[in-house]
Amino acid sequence: MKKIKHHIDELFKDMPRNNETEMVKQEIIENLEEKVFYLMEQGKEEEDAINKAIVEFGDIEDLKKELGVKAPEKKSMAKLNLEFSLWGSGLITAFFIFINLYYTPNTIWAIYPIFAILWWPLSMYFVWSRKKWSE
């Protein structure tokens, strides 16, 4: 039955530790153990009964809501991605211009990869603006 206790401890690891939570954990463990004993009386092996009881128990999202545990908010990375793409494309552009002027000053070829690189910050700008307007 250590497997049941370990499974319930994993499910409750994000919840605050207080008397109410501990009482709910103990009640769930007792119910699952009763289910395991019932399944063993029906002819299941202990390991199979434990696994079946855990699977049938399912998820505890409703219980988390009832106990007041909030899901962590996702931090929007759109602005950071935009800034990174601007700095990155600026540095790559400077690198191509330097290589072009240093090795082949009479032929201007750096404009072609620079146009390709400019799609990166442009796409990140659209992602950022979509996130900004959806909020």
C-alpha positions as a Python dict, from the first residue, in 0.01 Angstrom:
ca = {
    (1, 'M'): (0, 0, 0),
    (2, 'K'): (307, 221, -7),
    (3, 'K'): (244, 271, -376),
    (4, 'I'): (-96, 429, -303),
    (5, 'K'): (48, 659, -38),
    (6, 'H'): (331, 763, -269),
    (7, 'H'): (84, 829, -555),
    (8, 'I'): (-141, 1044, -334),
    (9, 'D'): (161, 1233, -198),
    (10, 'E'): (264, 1311, -557),
    (11, 'L'): (-87, 1435, -640),
    (12, 'F'): (-93, 1660, -334),
    (13, 'K'): (262, 1799, -362),
    (14, 'D'): (141, 2134, -501),
    (15, 'M'): (-125, 2181, -236),
    (16, 'P'): (-71, 2376, 85),
    (17, 'R'): (-4, 2168, 396),
    (18, 'N'): (-282, 2217, 648),
    (19, 'N'): (-520, 2002, 853),
    (20, 'E'): (-792, 2002, 590),
    (21, 'T'): (-555, 1881, 319),
    (22, 'E'): (-410, 1611, 542),
    (23, 'M'): (-758, 1489, 636),
    (24, 'V'): (-857, 1471, 268),
    (25, 'K'): (-537, 1282, 185),
    (26, 'Q'): (-598, 1028, 461),
    (27, 'E'): (-959, 979, 352),
    (28, 'I'): (-853, 921, -9),
    (29, 'I'): (-583, 674, 98),
    (30, 'E'): (-834, 484, 312),
    (31, 'N'): (-1086, 472, 28),
    (32, 'L'): (-825, 348, -217),
    (33, 'E'): (-708, 82, 26),
    (34, 'E'): (-1067, -34, 70),
    (35, 'K'): (-1102, -49, -308),
    (36, 'V'): (-782, -257, -331),
    (37, 'F'): (-909, -502, -66),
    (38, 'Y'): (-1240, -529, -249),
    (39, 'L'): (-1066, -599, -581),
    (40, 'M'): (-842, -858, -414),
    (41, 'E'): (-1152, -1032, -275),
    (42, 'Q'): (-1283, -1041, -633),
    (43, 'G'): (-972, -1236, -738),
    (44, 'K'): (-728, -969, -854),
    (45, 'E'): (-361, -983, -764),
    (46, 'E'): (-245, -714, -521),
    (47, 'E'): (-39, -521, -779),
    (48, 'D'): (-322, -530, -1033),
    (49, 'A'): (-573, -419, -771),
    (50, 'I'): (-354, -126, -665),
    (51, 'N'): (-303, -15, -1025),
    (52, 'K'): (-674, -46, -1104),
    (53, 'A'): (-771, 153, -793),
    (54, 'I'): (-526, 430, -883),
    (55, 'V'): (-647, 446, -1243),
    (56, 'E'): (-1012, 452, -1139),
    (57, 'F'): (-941, 728, -887),
    (58, 'G'): (-846, 959, -1172),
    (59, 'D'): (-755, 1325, -1147),
    (60, 'I'): (-786, 1563, -852),
    (61, 'E'): (-841, 1891, -1037),
    (62, 'D'): (-1189, 1937, -888),
    (63, 'L'): (-1050, 1868, -544),
    (64, 'K'): (-776, 2127, -597),
    (65, 'K'): (-1037, 2387, -688),
    (66, 'E'): (-1239, 2300, -378),
    (67, 'L'): (-931, 2332, -155),
    (68, 'G'): (-843, 2668, -311),
    (69, 'V'): (-529, 2576, -502),
    (70, 'K'): (-484, 2797, -804),
    (71, 'A'): (-306, 2688, -1119),
    (72, 'P'): (17, 2876, -1180),
    (73, 'E'): (-21, 3155, -1432),
    (74, 'K'): (170, 3120, -1753),
    (75, 'K'): (404, 3406, -1811),
    (76, 'S'): (387, 3548, -2161),
    (77, 'M'): (723, 3530, -2330),
    (78, 'A'): (609, 3719, -2641),
    (79, 'K'): (777, 4049, -2546),
    (80, 'L'): (1101, 3877, -2448),
    (81, 'N'): (1098, 3681, -2775),
    (82, 'L'): (1049, 4005, -2968),
    (83, 'E'): (1340, 4174, -2790),
    (84, 'F'): (1564, 3873, -2842),
    (85, 'S'): (1477, 3856, -3211),
    (86, 'L'): (1551, 4228, -3257),
    (87, 'W'): (1890, 4203, -3088),
    (88, 'G'): (1976, 3873, -3256),
    (89, 'S'): (1882, 3989, -3604),
    (90, 'G'): (2072, 4315, -3548),
    (91, 'L'): (2388, 4128, -3454),
    (92, 'I'): (2356, 3883, -3743),
    (93, 'T'): (2295, 4173, -3982),
    (94, 'A'): (2606, 4351, -3854),
    (95, 'F'): (2803, 4029, -3895),
    (96, 'F'): (2692, 3987, -4258),
    (97, 'I'): (2769, 4351, -4339),
    (98, 'F'): (3116, 4318, -4185),
    (99, 'I'): (3188, 3994, -4377),
    (100, 'N'): (3060, 4151, -4699),
    (101, 'L'): (3267, 4468, -4664),
    (102, 'Y'): (3582, 4292, -4541),
    (103, 'Y'): (3604, 4007, -4792),
    (104, 'T'): (3416, 4133, -5100),
    (105, 'P'): (3384, 4511, -5083),
    (106, 'N'): (3305, 4541, -5456),
    (107, 'T'): (3010, 4297, -5448),
    (108, 'I'): (2708, 4365, -5232),
    (109, 'W'): (2565, 4025, -5145),
    (110, 'A'): (2481, 4071, -4774),
    (111, 'I'): (2142, 4223, -4852),
    (112, 'Y'): (1997, 3882, -4945),
    (113, 'P'): (2058, 3705, -4612),
    (114, 'I'): (1964, 4026, -4429),
    (115, 'F'): (1619, 4019, -4593),
    (116, 'A'): (1579, 3657, -4483),
    (117, 'I'): (1684, 3742, -4125),
    (118, 'L'): (1434, 4028, -4100),
    (119, 'W'): (1146, 3779, -4108),
    (120, 'W'): (1243, 3662, -3759),
    (121, 'P'): (1166, 3988, -3570),
    (122, 'L'): (869, 4053, -3798),
    (123, 'S'): (710, 3722, -3703),
    (124, 'M'): (784, 3782, -3333),
    (125, 'Y'): (623, 4126, -3361),
    (126, 'F'): (302, 3969, -3491),
    (127, 'V'): (303, 3712, -3209),
    (128, 'W'): (360, 3989, -2953),
    (129, 'S'): (87, 4212, -3097),
    (130, 'R'): (-162, 3922, -3106),
    (131, 'K'): (-91, 3845, -2738),
    (132, 'K'): (-113, 4215, -2647),
    (133, 'W'): (-451, 4264, -2817),
    (134, 'S'): (-598, 3940, -2681),
    (135, 'E'): (-544, 4053, -2319),
}
